[in-house]
Short mmCIF file of C-alpha atoms and ligand atoms in Angstrom, two decimals:
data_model
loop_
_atom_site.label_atom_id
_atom_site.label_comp_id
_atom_site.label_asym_id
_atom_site.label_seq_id
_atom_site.Cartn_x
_atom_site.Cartn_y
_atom_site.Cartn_z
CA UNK R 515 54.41 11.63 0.58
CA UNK R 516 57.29 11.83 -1.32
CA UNK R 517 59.48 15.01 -0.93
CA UNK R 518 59.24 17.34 -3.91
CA UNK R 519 61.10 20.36 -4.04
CA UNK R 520 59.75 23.53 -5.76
CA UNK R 521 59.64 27.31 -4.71
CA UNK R 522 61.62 26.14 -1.69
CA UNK R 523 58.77 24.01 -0.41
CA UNK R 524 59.63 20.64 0.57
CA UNK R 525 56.95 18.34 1.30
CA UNK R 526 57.87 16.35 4.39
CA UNK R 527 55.99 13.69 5.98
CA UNK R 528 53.11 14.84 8.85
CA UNK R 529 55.15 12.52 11.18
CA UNK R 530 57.76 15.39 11.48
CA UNK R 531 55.91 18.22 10.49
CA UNK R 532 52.55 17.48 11.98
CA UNK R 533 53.04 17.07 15.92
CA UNK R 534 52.12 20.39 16.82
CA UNK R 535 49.66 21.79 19.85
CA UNK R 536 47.66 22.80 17.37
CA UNK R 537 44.35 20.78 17.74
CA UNK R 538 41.33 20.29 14.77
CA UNK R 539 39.48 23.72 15.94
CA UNK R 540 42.35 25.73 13.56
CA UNK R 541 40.88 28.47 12.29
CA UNK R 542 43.30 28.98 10.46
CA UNK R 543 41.64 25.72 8.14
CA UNK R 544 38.43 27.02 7.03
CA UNK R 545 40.29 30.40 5.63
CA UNK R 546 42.91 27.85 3.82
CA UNK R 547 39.78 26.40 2.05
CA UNK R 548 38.10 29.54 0.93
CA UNK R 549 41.79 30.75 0.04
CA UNK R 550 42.41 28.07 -1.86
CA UNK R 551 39.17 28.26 -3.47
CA UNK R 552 40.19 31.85 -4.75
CA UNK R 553 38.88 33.98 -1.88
CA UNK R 554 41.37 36.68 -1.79
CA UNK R 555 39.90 38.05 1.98
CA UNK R 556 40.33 34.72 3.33
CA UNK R 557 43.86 34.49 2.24
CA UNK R 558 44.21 38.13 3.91
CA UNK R 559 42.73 36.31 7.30
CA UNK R 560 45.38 33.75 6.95
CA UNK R 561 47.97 36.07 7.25
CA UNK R 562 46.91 38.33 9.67
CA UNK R 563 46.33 35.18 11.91
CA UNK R 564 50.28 34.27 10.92
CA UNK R 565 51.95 37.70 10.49
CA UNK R 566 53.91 37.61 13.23
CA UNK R 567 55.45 34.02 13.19
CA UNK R 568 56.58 35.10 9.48
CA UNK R 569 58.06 38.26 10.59
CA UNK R 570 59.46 37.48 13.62
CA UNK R 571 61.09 35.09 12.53
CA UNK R 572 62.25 36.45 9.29
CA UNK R 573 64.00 39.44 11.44
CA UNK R 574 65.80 36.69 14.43
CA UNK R 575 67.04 35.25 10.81
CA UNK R 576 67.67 38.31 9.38
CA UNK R 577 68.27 41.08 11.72
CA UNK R 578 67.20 43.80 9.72
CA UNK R 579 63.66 45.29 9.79
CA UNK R 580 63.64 46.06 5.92
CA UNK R 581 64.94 42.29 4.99
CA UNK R 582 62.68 40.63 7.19
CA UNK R 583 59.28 42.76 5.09
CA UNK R 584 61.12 41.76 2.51
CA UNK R 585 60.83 38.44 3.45
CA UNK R 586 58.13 38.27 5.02
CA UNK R 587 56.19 39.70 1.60
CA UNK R 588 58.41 36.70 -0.19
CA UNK R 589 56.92 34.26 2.06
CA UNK R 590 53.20 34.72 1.61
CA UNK R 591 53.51 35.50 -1.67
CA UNK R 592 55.48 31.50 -2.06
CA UNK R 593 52.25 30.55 -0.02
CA UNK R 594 49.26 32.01 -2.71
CA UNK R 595 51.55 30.55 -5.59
CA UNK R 596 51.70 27.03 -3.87
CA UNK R 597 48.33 27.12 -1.65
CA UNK R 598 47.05 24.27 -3.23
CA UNK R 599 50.16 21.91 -2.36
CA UNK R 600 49.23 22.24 1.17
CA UNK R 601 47.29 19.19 2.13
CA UNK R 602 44.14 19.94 4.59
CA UNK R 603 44.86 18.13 8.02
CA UNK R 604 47.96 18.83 8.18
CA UNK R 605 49.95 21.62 10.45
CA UNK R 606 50.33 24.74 8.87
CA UNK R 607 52.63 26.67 10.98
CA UNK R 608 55.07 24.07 10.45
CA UNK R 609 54.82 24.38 6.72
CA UNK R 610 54.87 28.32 7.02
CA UNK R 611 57.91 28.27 8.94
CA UNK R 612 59.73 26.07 6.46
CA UNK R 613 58.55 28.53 4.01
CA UNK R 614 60.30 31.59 6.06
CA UNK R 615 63.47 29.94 6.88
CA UNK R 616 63.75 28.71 3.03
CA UNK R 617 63.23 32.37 1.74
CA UNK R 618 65.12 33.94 4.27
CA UNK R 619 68.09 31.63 3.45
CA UNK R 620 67.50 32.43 -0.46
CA UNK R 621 67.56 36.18 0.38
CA UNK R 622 70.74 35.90 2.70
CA UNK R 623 72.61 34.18 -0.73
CA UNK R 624 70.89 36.64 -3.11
CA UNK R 625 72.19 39.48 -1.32
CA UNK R 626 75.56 37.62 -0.30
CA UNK R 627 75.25 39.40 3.16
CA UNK R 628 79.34 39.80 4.26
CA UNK R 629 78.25 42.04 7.74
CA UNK R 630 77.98 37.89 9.53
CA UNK R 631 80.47 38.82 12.54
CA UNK R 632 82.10 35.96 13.79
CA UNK R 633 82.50 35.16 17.78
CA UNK R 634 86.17 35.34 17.02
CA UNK R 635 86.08 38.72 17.05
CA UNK R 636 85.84 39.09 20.51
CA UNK R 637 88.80 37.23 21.35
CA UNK R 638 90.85 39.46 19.18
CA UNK R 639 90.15 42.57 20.98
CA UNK R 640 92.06 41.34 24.08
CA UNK R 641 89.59 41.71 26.68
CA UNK R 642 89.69 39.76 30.12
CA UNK R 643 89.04 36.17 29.10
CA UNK R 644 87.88 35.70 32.96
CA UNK R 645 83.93 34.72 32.61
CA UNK R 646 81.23 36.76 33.95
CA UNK R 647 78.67 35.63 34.98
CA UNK R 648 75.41 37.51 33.08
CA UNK R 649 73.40 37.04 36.34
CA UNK R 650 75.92 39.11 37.96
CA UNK R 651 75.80 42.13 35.38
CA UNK R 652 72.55 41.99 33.37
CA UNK R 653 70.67 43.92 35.68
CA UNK R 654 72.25 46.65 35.19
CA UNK R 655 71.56 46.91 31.75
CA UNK R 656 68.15 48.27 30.30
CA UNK R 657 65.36 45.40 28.56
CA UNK R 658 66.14 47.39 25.07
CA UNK R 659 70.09 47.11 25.59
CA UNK R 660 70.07 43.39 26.26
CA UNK R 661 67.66 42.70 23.37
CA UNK R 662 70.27 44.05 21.21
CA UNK R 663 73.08 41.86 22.29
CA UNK R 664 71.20 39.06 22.00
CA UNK R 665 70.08 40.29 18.11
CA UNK R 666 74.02 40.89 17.98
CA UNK R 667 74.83 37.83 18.99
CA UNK R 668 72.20 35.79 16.41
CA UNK R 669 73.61 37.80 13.72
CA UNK R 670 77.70 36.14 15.05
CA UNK R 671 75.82 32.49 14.84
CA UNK R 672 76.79 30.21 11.79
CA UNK R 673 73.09 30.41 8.82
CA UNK R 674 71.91 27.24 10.20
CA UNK R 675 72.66 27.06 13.88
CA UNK R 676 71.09 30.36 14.04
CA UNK R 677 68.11 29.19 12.02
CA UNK R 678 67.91 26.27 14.61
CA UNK R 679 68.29 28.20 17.98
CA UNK R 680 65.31 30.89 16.39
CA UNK R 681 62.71 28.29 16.18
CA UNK R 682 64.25 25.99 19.49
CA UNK R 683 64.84 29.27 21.90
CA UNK R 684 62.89 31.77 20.55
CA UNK R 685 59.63 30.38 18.48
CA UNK R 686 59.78 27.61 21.23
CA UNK R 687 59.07 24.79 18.86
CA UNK R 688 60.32 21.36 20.05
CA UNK R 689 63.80 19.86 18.61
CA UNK R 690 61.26 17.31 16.41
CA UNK R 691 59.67 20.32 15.03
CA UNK R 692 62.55 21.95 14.22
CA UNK R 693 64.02 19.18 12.63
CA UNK R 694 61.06 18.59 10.69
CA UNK R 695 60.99 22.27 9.14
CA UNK R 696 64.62 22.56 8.76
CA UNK R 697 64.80 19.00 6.68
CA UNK R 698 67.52 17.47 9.37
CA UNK R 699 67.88 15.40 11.90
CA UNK R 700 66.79 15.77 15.81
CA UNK R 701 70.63 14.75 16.15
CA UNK R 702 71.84 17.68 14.03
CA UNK R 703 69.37 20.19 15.67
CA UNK R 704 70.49 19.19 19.35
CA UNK R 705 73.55 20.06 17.89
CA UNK R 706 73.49 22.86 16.59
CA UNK R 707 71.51 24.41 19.15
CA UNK R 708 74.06 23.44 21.72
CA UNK R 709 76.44 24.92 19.68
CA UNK R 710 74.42 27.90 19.22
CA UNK R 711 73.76 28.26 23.30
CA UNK R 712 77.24 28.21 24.22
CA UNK R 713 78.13 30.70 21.97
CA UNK R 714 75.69 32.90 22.40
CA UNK R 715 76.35 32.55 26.45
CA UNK R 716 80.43 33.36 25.56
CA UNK R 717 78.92 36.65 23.47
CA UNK R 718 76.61 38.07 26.06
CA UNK R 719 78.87 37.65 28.96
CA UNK R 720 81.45 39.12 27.41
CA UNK R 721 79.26 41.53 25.73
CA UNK R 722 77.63 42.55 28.98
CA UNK R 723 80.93 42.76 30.93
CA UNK R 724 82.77 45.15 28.42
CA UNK R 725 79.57 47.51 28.44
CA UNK R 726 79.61 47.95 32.00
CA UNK R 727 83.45 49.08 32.03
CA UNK R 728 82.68 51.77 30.03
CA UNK V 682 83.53 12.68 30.79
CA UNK V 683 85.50 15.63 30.97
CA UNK V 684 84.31 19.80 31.94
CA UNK V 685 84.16 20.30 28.10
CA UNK V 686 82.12 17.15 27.24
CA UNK V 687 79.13 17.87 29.82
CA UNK V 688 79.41 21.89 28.99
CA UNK V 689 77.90 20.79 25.74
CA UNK V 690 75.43 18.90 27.24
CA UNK V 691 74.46 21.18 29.44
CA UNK V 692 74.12 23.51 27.04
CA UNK V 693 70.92 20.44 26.15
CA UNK V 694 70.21 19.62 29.82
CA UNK V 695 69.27 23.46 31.22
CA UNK V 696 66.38 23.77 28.26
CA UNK V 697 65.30 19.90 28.60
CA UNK V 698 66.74 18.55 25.50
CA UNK V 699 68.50 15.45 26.88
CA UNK V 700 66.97 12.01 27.13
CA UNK V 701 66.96 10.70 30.67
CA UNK V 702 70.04 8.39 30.43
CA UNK V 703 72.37 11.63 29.27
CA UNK V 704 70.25 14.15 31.96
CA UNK V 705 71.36 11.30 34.59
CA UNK V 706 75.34 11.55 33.23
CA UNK V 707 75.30 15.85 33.49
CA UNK V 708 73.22 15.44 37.11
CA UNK V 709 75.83 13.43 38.86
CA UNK V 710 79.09 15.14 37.34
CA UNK V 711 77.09 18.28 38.49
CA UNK V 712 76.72 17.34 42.05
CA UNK V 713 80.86 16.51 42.25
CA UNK V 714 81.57 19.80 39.99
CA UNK V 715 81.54 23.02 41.39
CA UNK V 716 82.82 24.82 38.05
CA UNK V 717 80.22 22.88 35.95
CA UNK V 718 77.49 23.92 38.74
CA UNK V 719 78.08 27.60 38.34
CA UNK V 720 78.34 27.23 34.34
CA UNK V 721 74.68 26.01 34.10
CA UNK V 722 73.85 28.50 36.51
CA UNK V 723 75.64 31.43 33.47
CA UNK V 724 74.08 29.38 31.00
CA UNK V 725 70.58 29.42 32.62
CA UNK V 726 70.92 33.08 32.44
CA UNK V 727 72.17 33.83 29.03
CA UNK V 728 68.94 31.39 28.03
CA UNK V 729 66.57 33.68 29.77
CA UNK V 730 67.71 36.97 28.10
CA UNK V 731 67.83 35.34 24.48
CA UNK V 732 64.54 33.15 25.30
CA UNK V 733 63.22 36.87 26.42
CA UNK V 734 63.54 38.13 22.38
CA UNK V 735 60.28 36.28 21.93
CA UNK V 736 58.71 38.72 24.11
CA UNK V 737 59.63 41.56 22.08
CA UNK V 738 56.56 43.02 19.71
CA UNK V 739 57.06 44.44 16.68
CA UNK V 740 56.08 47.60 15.06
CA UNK V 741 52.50 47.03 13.51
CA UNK V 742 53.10 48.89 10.61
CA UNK V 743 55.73 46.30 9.61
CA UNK V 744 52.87 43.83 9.33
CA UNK V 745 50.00 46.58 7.51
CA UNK V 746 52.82 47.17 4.99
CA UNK V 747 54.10 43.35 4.16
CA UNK V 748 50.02 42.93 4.09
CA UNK V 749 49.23 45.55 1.98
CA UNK V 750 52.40 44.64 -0.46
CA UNK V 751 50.92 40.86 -0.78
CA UNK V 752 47.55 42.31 -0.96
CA UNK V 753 48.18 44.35 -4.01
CA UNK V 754 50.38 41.10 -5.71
CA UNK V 755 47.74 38.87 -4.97
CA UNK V 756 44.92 41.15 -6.52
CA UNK V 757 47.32 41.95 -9.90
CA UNK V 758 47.48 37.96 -10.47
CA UNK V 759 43.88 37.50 -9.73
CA UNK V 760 42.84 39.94 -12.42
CA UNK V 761 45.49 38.34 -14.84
CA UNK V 762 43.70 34.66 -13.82
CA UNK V 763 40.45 36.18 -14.62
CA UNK V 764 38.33 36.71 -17.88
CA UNK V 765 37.62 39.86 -17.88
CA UNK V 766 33.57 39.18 -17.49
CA UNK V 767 33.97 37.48 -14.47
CA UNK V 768 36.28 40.35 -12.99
CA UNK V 769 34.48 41.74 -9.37
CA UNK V 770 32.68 45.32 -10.27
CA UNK V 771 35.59 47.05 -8.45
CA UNK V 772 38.06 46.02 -10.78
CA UNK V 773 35.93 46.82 -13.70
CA UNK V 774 35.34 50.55 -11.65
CA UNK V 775 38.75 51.19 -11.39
CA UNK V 776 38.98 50.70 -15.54
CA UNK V 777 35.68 52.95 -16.09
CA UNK V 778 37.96 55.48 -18.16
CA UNK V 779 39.66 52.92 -20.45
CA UNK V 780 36.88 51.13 -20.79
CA UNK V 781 34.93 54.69 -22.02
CA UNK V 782 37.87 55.72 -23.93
CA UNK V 783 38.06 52.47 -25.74
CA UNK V 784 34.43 52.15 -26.39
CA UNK V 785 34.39 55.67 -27.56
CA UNK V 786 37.41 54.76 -29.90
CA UNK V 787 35.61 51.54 -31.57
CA UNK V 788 32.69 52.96 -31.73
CA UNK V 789 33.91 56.76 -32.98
CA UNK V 790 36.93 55.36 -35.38
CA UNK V 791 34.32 52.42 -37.10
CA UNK V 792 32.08 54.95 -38.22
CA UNK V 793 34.26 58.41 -38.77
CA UNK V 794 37.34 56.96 -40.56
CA UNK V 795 35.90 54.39 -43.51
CA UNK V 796 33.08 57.68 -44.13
CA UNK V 797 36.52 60.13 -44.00
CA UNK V 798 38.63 58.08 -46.56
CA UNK V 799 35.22 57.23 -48.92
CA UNK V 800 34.78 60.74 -49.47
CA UNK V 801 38.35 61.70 -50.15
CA UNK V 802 38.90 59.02 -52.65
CA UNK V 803 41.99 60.60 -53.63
CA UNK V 804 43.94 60.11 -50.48
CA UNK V 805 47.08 57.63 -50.82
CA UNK V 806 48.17 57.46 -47.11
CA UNK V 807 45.67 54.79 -46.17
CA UNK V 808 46.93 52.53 -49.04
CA UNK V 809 50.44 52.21 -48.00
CA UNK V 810 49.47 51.92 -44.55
CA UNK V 811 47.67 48.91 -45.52
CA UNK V 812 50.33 47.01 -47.72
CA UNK V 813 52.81 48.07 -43.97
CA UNK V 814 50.25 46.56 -42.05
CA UNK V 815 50.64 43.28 -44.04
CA UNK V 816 47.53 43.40 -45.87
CA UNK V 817 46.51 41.55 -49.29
CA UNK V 818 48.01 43.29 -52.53
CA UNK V 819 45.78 44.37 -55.30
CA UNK V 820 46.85 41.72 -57.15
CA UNK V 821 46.14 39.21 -54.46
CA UNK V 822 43.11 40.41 -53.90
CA UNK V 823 42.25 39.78 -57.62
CA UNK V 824 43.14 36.34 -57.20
CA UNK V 825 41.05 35.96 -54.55
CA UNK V 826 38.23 33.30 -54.28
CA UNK V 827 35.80 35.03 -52.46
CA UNK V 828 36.32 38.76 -53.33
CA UNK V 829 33.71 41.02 -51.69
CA UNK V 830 31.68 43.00 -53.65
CA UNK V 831 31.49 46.02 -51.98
CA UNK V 832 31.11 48.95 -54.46
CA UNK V 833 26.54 49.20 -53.84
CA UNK V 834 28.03 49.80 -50.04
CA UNK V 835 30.49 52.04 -50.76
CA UNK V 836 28.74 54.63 -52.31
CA UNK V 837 26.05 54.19 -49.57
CA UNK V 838 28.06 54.02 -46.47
CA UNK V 839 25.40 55.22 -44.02
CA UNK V 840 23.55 52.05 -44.93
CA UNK V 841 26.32 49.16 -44.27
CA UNK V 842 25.99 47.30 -41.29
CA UNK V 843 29.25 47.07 -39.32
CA UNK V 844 29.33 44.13 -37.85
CA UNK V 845 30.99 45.30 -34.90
CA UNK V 846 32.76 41.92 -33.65
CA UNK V 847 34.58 42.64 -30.42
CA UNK V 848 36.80 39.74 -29.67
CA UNK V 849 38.09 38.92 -26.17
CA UNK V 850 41.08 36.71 -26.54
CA UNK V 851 41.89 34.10 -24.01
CA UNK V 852 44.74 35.04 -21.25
CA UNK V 853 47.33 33.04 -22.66
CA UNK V 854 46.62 34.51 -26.45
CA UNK V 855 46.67 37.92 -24.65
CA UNK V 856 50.40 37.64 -23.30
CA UNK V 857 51.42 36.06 -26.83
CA UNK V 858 49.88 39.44 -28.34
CA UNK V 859 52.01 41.43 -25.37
CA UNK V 860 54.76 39.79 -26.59
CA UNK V 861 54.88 40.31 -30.04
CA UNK V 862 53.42 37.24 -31.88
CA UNK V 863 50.91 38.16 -34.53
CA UNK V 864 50.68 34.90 -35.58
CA UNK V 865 48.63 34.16 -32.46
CA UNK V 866 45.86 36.74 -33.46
CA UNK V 867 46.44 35.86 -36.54
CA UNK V 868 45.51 32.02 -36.07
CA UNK V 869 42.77 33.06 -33.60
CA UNK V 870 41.04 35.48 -36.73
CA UNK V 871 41.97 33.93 -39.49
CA UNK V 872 42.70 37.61 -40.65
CA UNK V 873 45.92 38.98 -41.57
CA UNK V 874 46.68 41.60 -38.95
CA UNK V 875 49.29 43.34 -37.66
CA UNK V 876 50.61 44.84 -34.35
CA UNK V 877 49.91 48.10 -33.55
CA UNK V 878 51.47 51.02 -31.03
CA UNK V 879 49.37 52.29 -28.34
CA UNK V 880 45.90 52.31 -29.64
CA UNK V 881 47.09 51.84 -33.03
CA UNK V 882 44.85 52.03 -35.80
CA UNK V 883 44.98 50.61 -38.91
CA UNK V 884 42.70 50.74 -41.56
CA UNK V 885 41.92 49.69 -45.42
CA UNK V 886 42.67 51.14 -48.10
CA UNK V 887 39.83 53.22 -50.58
CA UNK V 888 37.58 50.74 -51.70
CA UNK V 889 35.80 53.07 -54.42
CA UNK V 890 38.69 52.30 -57.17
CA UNK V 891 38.61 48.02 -56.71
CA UNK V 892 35.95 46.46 -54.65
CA UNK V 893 38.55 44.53 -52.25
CA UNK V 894 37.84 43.02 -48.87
CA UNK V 895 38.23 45.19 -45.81
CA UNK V 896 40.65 43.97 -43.07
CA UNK V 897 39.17 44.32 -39.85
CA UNK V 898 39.61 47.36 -37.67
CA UNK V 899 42.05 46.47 -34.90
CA UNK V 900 42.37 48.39 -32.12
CA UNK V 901 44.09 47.77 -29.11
CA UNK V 902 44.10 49.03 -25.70
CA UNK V 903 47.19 49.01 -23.65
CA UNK V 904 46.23 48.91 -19.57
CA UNK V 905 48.58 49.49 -16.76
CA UNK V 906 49.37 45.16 -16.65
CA UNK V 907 52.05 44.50 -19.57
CA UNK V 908 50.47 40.94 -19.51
CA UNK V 909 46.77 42.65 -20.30
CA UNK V 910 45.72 43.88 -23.61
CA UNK V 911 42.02 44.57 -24.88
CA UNK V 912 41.95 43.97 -28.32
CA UNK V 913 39.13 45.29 -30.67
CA UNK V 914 38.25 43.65 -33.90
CA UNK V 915 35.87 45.66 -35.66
CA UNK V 916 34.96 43.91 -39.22
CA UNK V 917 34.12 46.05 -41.99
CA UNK V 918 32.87 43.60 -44.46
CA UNK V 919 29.71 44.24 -45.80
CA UNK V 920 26.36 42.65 -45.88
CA UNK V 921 24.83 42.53 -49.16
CA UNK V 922 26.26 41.12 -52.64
ZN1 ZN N 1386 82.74 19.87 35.42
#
């Protein structure tokens, strides 16, 4: 199919889109009929069945609770307007998460979000370049503690290497998925998520290491 | 291939991401690299406390209140989509008191004001308010083809029929009306009519002094959706010649 943009909803062929583990027993299919057919309960099924790849992933792209509802309420509302557009057979997580990382990127422009830290930062505040190693120190810190560095450090990543290291890292989608959602290349993903890895590595340990001196 | 070079590709290798000719490359510089051992080893870990995020469940009122937000959208453009006799009983529940009050309007206003301004002949107001509300002159009147002949019914006014026409306009004639256009309503009555305020009311002049056809009764009834307005055509002209 031919890609048409509209609403932020690119059409992309099921090649990239559609290799999912997702098999035909989707229930997530019969509710996309009845929705499009006007049944406003199924379309509430479809997003109780998807609520949390939307939000999740709106707040790793976000990283802000209030944005990401925002979002989140953006995204499904992008999906009643354009339910008919999406073709039965195909994957529709795929197409939702295009949806997401679309509005969230409209939303980041809209509200011309200046508090994106950069990893440079770090190097200004003249701490011990030395590396640590976060084996060595992470135990020490509490599962709520080293969530937020890692949230910290997403929110330090460049819009679209953090976009691509969210659905690689965290949704777990392959590097052909996440090409195929974020309209690029598998080149460009491995990338950017290896750009996105290192830097995120650099971050923690150094986040990790000047936490524990205090 | 130097430390920096296979850093980036091990930043690939550790999660899987390299094809087997590349994995092959970052394997053996690994086994000869004790610095590049120990930096997959850091990386390895940094990967298993971001990879952990996923893990991390989020408050489920987040998701009742993005639901409910989408909910309420999604049932405001349904009700816009649909006529309004095809609208689920709920909908049509939640009206019950516009729907009585604009019955009661029609119904009261049709039969109290044209018996009010028969029996006070004398009263101007209504006149003006006509000629405001864009309706036929005297004089154009006069020079009308098909004048009704309405003076047997006006002296008898307990024995017209009102024809009591009420019009549903389609959606998209609706928002033209919300927006202004009487031209629309106009075209769709073939009656000259005017907008009104807030269940605005306009009515004809005394018809005792020169038998002159009635403009219809328009009445219309504002709801909570700017893009939804009931309007009421109640026609006044009379039955017999
Ligand atoms: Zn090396």
């Amino acid at each position: 199919m031919a890609p048409t943009s509209n609403g932020g909803i690119l059409m992309v062929d099921d090649a990239r889109l559609g290799s999912g583990a997702h098999t035909g027993d989707d229930p997530t299919a019969r509710w996309l009929q009845a929705a499009k057919a006007g049944d406003a309960s199924a379309f509430e099924q479809i997003m109780i069945l998807h609520q949390r790849q939307v939000l999740s992933t709106s707040l790793r792209l976000l990283g802000d609770v209030k944005d990401a509802q925002d979002a989140a309420q953006e995204v499904f509302l992008r999906l009643y307007k354009y339910l008919n557009r999406f073709q039965d057979g195909r994957q529709f997580p795929p197409w939702l998460y295009r949806i997401t990382v679309n509005v969230c990127r409209d939303l980041q422009r809209r509200r011309q979000k200046t508090t994106m830290l950069s990893f440079e930062d770090l190097r200004e505040t003249g701490e011990a370049i030395e590396p640590a190693s976060a084996t060595d120190l992470e135990a020490e810190f509490s599962l709520a503690e080293k969530r937020s560095f890692v949230k910290e450090a997403l929110r330090r990543l460049p819009a679209k290497e953090r976009a691509a290291v969210v659905l690689r890292d965290i949704e777990g989608l392959s590097t052909r998925e996440v090409a195929g959602i974020l309209g690029s290349s598998e080149i460009t993903v491995r990338s950017q998520v290896s750009s996105a890895r290192l830097k995120m590595k650099l971050f923690l340990e150094r986040r990790l290491k000047a936490k524990k001196r205090l | 291939m130097n430390c920096d070079s296979i850093q980036k590709l091990i930043a690939l290798y550790s999660e899987g991401d390299l094809g087997a000719a590349q994995a092959t490359t970052v394997e053996t510089h690994l086994l000869s690299c004790a610095a590049c051992q120990s930096f997959l080893n850091e990386l390895e870990a940094s990967q298993a406390m971001v990879k952990a995020l996923a893990a991390e469940t989020l408050d489920p009122a987040s998701f009742d209140r993005v639901r409910q937000r989408v909910m309420e959208e999604v049932s405001r453009a349904q009700v816009a989509h649909t006529p309004w006799w095809r609208l689920p009983h709920s909908v049509l529940a939640g009206w019950s008191p516009a729907w009585a009050v604009g019955l009661a309007l029609v119904l009261g206003l049709g039969f109290l004001l044209p018996w009010r301004f028969w029996r006070e002949p004398a009263a101007p107001e209504p006149r003006e308010h006509a000629v405001a509300s864009g309706s036929p002159t005297h004089q154009q009147v006069a020079a009308s083809p098909t004048p009704v002949s309405s003076a047997e019914a006006v002296q008898k006014p307990e024995l017209r029929q009102l024809a009591l026409r009420r019009k549903v306009l389609p959606r998209h004639r609706l928002a033209l009306a919300a927006q202004g256009e009487p031209e629309s309503i106009a075209a769709e009555t073939e009656q000259p009519v005017e907008q009104g305020a807030v269940l605005g009311v306009e009515t004809t002049p005394p018809a005792d002094i020169v038998a002159e056809p009635l403009p219809p009764l328009l009445i219309k009834l504002m709801t909570d959706d700017p893009n939804i307005v009931i309007v009421w055509l109640v026609d006044l002209e009379t039955q017999e010649k």
